[in-house]
Every structure is written in C-alpha cells, then in structure tokens.
PDB file of N, CA, C and O in Angstrom:
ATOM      1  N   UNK A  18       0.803  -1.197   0.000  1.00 72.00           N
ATOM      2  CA  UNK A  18       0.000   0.000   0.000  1.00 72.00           C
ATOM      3  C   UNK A  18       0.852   1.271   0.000  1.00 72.00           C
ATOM      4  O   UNK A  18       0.351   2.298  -0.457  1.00 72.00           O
ATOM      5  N   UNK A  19       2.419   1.284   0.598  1.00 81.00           N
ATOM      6  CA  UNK A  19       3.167   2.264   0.647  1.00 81.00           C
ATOM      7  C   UNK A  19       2.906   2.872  -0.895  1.00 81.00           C
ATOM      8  O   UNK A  19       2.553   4.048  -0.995  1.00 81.00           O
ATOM      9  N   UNK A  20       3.097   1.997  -2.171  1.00 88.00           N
ATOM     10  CA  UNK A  20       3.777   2.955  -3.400  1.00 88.00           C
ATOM     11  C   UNK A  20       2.164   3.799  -3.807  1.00 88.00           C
ATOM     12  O   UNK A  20       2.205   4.736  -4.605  1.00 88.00           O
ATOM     13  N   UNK A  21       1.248   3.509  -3.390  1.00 87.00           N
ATOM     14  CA  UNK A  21      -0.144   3.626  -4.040  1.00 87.00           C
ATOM     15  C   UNK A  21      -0.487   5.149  -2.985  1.00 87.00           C
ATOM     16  O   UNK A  21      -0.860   6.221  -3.460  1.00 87.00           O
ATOM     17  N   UNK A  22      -0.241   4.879  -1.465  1.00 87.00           N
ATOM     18  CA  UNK A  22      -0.492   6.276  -1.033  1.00 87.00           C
ATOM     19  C   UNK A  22       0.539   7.164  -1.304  1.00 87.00           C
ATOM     20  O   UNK A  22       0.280   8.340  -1.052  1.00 87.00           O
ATOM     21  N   UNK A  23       1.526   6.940  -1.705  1.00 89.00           N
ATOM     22  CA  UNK A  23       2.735   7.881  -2.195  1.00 89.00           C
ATOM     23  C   UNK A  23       2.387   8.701  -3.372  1.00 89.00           C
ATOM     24  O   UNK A  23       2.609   9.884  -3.627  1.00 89.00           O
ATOM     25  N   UNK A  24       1.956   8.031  -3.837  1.00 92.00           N
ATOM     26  CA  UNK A  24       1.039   8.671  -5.511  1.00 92.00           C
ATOM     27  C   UNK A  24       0.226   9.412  -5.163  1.00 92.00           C
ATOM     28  O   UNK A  24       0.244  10.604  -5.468  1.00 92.00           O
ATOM     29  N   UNK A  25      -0.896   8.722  -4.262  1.00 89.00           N
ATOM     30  CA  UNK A  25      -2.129   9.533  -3.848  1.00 89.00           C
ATOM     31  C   UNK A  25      -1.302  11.227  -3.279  1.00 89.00           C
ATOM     32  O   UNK A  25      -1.317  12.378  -3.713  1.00 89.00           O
ATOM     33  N   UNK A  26      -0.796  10.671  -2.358  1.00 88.00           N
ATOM     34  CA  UNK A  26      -0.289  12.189  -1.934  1.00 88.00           C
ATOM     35  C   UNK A  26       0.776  13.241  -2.592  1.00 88.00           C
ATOM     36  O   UNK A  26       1.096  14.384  -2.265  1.00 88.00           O
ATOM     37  N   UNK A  27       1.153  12.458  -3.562  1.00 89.00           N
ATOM     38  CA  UNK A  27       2.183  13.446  -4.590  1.00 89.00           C
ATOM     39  C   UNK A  27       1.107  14.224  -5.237  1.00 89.00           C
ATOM     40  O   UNK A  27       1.062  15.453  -5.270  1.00 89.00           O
ATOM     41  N   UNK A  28       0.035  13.216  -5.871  1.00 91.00           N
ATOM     42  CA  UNK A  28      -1.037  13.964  -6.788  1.00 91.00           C
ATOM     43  C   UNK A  28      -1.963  15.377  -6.217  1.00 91.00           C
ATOM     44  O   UNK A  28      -2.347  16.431  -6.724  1.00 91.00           O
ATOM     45  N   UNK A  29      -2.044  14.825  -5.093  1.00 90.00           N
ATOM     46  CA  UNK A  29      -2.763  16.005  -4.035  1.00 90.00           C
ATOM     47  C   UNK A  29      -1.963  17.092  -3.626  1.00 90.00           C
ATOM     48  O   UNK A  29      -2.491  18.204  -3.638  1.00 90.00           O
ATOM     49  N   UNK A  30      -0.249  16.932  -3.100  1.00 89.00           N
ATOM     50  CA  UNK A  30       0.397  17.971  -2.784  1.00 89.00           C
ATOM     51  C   UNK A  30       0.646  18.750  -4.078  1.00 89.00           C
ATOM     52  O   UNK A  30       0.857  19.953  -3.920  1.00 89.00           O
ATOM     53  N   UNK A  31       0.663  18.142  -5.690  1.00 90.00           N
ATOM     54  CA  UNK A  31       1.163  18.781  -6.307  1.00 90.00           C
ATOM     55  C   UNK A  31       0.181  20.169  -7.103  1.00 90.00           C
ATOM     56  O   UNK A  31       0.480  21.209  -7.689  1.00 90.00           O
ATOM     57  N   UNK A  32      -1.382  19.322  -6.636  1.00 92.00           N
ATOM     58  CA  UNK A  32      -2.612  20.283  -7.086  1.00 92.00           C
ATOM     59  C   UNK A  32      -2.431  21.350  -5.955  1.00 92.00           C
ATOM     60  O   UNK A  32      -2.459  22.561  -6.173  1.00 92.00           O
ATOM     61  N   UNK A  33      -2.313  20.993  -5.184  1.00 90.00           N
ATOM     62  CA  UNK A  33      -2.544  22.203  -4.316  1.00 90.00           C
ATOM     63  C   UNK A  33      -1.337  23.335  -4.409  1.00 90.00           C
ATOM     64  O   UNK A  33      -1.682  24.517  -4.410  1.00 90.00           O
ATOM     65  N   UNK A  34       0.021  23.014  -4.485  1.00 90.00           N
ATOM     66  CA  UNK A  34       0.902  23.384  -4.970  1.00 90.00           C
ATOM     67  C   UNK A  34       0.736  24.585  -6.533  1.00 90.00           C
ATOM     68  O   UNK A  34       1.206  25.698  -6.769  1.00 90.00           O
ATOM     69  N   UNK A  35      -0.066  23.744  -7.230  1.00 90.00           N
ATOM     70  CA  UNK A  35       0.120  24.631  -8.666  1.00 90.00           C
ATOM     71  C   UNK A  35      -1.464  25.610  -8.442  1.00 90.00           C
ATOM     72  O   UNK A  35      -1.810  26.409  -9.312  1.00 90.00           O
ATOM     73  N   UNK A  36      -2.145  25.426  -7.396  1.00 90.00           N
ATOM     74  CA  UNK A  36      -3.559  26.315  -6.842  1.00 90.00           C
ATOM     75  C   UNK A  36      -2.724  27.613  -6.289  1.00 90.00           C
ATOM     76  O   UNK A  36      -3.118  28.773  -6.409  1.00 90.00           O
ATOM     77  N   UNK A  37      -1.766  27.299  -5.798  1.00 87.00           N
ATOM     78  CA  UNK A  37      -1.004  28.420  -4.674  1.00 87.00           C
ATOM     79  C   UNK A  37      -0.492  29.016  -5.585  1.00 87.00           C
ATOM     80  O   UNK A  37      -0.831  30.162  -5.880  1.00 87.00           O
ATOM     81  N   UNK A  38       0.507  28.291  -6.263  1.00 87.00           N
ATOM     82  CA  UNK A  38       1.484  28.856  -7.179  1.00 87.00           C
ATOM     83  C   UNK A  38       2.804  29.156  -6.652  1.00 87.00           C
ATOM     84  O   UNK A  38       3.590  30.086  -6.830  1.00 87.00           O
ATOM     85  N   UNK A  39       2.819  28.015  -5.896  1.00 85.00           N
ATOM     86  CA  UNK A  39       3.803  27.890  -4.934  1.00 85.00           C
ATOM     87  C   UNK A  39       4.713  26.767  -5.716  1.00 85.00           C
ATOM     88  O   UNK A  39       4.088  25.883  -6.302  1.00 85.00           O
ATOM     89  N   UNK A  40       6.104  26.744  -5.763  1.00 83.00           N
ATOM     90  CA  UNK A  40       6.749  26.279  -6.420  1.00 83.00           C
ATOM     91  C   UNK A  40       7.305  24.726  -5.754  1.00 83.00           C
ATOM     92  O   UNK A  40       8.093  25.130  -4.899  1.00 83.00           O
ATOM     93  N   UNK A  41       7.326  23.623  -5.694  1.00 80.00           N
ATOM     94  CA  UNK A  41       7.414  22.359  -5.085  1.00 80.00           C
ATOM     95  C   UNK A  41       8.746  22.478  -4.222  1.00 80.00           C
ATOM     96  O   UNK A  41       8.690  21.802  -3.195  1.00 80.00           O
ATOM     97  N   UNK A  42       9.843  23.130  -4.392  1.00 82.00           N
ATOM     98  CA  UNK A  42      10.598  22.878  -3.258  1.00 82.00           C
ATOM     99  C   UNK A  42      10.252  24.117  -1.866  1.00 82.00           C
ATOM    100  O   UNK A  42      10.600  24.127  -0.685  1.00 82.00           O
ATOM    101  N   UNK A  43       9.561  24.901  -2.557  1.00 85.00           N
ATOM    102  CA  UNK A  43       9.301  26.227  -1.151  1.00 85.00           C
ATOM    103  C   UNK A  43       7.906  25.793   0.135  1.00 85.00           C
ATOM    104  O   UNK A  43       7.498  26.276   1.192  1.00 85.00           O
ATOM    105  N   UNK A  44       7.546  24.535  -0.809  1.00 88.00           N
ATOM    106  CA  UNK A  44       6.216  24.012   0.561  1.00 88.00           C
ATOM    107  C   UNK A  44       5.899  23.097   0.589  1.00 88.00           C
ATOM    108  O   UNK A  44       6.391  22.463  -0.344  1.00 88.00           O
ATOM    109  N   UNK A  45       5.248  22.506   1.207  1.00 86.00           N
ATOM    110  CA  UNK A  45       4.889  21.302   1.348  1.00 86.00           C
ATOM    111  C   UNK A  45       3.293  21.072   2.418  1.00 86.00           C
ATOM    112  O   UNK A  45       3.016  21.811   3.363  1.00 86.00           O
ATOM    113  N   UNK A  46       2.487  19.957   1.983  1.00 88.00           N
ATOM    114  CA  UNK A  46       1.341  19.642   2.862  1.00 88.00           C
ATOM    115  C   UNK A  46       1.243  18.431   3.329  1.00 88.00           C
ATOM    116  O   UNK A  46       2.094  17.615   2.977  1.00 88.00           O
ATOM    117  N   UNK A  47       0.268  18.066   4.155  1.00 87.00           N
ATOM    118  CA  UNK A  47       0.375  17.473   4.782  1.00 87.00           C
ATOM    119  C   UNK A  47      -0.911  16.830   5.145  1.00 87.00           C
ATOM    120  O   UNK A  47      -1.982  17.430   5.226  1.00 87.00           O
ATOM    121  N   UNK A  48      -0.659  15.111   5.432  1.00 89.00           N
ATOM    122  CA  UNK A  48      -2.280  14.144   5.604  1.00 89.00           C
ATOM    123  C   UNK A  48      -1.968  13.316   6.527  1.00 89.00           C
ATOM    124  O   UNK A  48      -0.772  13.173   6.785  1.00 89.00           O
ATOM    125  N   UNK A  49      -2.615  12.826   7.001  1.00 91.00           N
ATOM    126  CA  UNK A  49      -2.831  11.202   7.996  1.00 91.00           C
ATOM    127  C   UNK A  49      -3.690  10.400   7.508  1.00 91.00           C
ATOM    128  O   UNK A  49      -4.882  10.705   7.556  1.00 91.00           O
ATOM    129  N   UNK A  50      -3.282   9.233   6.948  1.00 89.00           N
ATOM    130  CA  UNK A  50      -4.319   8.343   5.967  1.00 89.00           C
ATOM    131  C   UNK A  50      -4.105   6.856   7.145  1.00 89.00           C
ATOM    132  O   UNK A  50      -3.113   6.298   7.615  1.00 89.00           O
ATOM    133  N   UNK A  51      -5.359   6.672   7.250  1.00 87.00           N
ATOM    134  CA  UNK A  51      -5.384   5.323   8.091  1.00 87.00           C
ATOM    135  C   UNK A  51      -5.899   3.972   6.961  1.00 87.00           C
ATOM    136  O   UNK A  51      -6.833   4.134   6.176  1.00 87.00           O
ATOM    137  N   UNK A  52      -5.229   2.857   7.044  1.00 84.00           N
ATOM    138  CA  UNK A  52      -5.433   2.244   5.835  1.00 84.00           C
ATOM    139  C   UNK A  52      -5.971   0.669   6.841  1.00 84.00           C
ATOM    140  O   UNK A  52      -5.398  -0.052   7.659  1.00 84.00           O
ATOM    141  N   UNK A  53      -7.143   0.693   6.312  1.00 83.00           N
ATOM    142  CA  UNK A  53      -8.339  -0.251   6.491  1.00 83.00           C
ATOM    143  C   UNK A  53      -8.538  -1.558   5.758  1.00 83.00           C
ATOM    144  O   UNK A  53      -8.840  -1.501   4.566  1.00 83.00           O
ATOM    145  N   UNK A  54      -8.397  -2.743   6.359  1.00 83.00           N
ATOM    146  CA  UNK A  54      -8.644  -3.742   5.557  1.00 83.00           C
ATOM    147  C   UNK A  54      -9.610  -4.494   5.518  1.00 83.00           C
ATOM    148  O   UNK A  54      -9.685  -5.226   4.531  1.00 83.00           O
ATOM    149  N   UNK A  55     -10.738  -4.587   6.623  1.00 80.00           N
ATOM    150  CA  UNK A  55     -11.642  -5.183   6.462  1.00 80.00           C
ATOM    151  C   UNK A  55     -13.131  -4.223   6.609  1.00 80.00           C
ATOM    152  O   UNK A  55     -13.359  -3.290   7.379  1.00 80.00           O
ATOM    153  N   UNK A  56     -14.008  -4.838   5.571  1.00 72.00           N
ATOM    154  CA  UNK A  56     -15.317  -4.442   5.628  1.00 72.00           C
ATOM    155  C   UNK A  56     -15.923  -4.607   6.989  1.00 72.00           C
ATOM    156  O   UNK A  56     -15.428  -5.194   7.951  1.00 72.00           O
ATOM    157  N   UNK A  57     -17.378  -3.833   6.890  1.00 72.00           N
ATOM    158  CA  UNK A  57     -18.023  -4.451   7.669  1.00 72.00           C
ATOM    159  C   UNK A  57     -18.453  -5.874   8.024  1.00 72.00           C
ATOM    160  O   UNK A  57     -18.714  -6.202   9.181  1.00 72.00           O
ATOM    161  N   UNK A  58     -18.528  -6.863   6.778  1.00 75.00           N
ATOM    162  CA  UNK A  58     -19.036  -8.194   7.545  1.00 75.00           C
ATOM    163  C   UNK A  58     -17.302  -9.134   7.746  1.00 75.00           C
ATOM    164  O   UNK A  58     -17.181 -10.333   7.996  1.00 75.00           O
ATOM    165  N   UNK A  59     -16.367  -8.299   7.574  1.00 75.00           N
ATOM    166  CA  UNK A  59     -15.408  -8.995   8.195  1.00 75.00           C
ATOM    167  C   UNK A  59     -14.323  -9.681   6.803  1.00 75.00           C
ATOM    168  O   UNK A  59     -13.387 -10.471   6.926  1.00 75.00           O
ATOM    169  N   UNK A  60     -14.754  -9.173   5.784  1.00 78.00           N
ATOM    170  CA  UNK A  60     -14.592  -9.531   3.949  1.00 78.00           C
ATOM    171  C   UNK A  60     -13.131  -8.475   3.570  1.00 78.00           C
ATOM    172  O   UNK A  60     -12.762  -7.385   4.005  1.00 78.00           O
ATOM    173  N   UNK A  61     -12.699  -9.221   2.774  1.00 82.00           N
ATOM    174  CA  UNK A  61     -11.044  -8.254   2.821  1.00 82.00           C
ATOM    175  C   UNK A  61     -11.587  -7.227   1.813  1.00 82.00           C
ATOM    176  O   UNK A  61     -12.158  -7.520   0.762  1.00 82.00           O
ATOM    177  N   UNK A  62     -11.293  -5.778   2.343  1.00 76.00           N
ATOM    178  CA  UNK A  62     -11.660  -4.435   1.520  1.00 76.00           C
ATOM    179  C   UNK A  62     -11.068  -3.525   2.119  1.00 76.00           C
ATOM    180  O   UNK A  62     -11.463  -2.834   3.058  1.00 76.00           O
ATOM    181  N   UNK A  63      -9.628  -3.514   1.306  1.00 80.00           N
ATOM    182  CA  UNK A  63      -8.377  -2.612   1.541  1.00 80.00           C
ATOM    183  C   UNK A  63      -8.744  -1.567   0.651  1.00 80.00           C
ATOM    184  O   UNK A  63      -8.902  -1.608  -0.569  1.00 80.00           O
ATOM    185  N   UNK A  64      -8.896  -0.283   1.740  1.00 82.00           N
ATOM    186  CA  UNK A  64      -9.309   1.307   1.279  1.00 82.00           C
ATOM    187  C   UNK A  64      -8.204   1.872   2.372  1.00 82.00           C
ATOM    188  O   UNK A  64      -7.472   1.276   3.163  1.00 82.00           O
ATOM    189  N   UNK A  65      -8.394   3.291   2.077  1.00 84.00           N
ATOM    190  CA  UNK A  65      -7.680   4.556   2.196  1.00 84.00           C
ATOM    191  C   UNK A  65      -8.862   5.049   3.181  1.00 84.00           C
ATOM    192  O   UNK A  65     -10.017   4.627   3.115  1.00 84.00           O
ATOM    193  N   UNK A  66      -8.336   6.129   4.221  1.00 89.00           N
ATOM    194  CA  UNK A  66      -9.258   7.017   4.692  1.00 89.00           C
ATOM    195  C   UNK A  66      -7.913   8.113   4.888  1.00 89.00           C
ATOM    196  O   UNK A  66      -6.873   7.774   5.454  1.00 89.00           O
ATOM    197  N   UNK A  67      -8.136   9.388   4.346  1.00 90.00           N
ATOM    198  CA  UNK A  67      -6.927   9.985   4.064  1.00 90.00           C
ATOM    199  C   UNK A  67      -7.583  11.437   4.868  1.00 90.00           C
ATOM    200  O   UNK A  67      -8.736  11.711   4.536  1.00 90.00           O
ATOM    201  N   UNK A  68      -7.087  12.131   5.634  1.00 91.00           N
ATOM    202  CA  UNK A  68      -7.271  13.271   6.165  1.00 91.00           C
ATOM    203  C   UNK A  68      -6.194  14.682   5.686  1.00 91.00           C
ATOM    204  O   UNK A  68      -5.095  14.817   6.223  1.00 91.00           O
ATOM    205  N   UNK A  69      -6.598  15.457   4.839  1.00 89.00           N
ATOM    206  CA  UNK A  69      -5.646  16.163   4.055  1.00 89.00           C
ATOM    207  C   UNK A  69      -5.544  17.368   3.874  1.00 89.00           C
ATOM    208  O   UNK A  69      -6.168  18.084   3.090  1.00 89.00           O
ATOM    209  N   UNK A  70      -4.642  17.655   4.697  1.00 86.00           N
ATOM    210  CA  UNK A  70      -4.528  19.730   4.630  1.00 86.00           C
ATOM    211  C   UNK A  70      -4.939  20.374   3.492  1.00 86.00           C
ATOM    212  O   UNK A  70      -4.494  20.032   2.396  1.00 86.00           O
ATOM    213  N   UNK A  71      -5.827  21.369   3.627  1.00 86.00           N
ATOM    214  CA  UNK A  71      -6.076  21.757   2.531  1.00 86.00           C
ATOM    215  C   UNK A  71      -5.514  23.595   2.195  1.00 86.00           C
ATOM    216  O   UNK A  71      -6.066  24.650   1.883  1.00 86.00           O
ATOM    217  N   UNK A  72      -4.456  23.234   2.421  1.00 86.00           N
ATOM    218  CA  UNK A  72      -2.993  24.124   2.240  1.00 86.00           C
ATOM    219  C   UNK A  72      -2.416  23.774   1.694  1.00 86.00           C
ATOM    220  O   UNK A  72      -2.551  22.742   1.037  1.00 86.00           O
ATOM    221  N   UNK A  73      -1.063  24.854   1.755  1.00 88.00           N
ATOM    222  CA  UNK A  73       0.583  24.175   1.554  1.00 88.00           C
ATOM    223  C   UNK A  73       0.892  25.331   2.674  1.00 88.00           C
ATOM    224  O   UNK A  73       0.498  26.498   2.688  1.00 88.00           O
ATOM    225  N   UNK A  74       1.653  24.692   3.527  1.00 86.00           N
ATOM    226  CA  UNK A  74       2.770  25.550   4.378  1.00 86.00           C
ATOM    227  C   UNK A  74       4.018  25.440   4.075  1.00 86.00           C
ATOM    228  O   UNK A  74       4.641  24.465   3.653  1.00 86.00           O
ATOM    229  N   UNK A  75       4.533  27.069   4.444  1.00 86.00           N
ATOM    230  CA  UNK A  75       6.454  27.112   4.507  1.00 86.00           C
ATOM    231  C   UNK A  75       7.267  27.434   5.487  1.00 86.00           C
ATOM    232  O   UNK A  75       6.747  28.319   6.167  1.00 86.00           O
ATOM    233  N   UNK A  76       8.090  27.188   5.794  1.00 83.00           N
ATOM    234  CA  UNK A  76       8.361  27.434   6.773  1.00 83.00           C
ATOM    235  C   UNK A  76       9.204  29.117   7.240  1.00 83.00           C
ATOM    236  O   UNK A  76      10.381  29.158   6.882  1.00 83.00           O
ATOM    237  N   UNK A  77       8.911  29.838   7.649  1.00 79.00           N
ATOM    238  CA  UNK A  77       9.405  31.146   7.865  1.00 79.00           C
ATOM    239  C   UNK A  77      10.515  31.725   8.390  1.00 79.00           C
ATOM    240  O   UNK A  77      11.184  30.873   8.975  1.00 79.00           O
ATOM    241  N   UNK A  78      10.994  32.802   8.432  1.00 80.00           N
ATOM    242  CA  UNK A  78      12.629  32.818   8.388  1.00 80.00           C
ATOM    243  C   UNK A  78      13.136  32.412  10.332  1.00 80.00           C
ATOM    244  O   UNK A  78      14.281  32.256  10.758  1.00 80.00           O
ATOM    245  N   UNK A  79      11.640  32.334  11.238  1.00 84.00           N
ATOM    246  CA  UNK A  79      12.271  31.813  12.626  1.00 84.00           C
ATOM    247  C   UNK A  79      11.554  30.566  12.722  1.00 84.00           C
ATOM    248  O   UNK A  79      10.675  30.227  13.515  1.00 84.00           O
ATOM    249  N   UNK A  80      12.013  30.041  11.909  1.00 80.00           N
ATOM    250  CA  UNK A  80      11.372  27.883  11.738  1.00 80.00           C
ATOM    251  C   UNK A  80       9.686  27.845  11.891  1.00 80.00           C
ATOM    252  O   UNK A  80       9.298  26.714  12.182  1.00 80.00           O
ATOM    253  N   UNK A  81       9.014  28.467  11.808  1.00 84.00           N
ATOM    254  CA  UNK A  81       7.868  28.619  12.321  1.00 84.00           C
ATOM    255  C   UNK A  81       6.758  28.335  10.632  1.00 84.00           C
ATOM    256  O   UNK A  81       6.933  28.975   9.595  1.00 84.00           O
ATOM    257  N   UNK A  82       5.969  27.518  10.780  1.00 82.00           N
ATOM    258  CA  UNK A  82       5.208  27.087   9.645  1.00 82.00           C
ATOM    259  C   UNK A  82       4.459  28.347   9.415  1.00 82.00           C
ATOM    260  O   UNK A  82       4.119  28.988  10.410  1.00 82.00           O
ATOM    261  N   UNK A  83       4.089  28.884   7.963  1.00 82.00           N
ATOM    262  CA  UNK A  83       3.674  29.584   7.560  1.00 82.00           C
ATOM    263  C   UNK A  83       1.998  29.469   6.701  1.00 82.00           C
ATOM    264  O   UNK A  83       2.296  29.725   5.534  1.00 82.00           O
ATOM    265  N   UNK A  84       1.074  29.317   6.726  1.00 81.00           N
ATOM    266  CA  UNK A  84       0.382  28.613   5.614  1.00 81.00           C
ATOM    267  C   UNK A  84      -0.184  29.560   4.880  1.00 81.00           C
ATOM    268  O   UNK A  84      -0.833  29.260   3.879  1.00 81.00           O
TER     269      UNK A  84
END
C-alpha cells in the first residue's frame, strides 16, 4: 500500500501546490491516511481514509510554519 499512497499524496500535494502557485521545493502539505482492511461483515476491503490539509505551508525565516 506504501507505493499507491505515495502517488495519492504526490497527486494532491502537487494540485494544491500549482492552486497556490507555490513552487514544489518552497512548501509542502500534509495528511494522515489510516489504511483499512476489512469491511463491515469482516470480507477483505483494503481502502484509504486519508485526512488532508487543505494548504501548503512554509516554513518562515524563525522555523515557524507559515500557511
């Protein structure tokens, strides 16, 4: 599941990225995806539940996140 949420979240940091117009090395965002394998009746159903900033932050000239 690692290479599949890696994608997911490149694709998402990079929209939000070209929304800002913020250039990919000056920011970055940020998610917590909890990855689920079983359904309700107990049946294998590997999904994503992804929680996802809907920013980009930078960090500012005293280390301090900027968004």
């Amino acid at each position: 599941m690692t290479p599949v949420l890696q994608v997911v979240h490149g694709v998402i940091t990079r929209f939000l990225l070209r929304q800002t117009g913020v250039k990919a090395g000056e920011a970055n965002s940020g998610a917590v995806t909890l990855i689920q394998r079983f359904g309700f009746a107990a049946n294998l159903s590997i999904h994503l539940h992804c929680l996802v900033l809907d920013c980009v932050y930078r960090f500012g000239t005293e280390g301090t996140p900027e968004f």
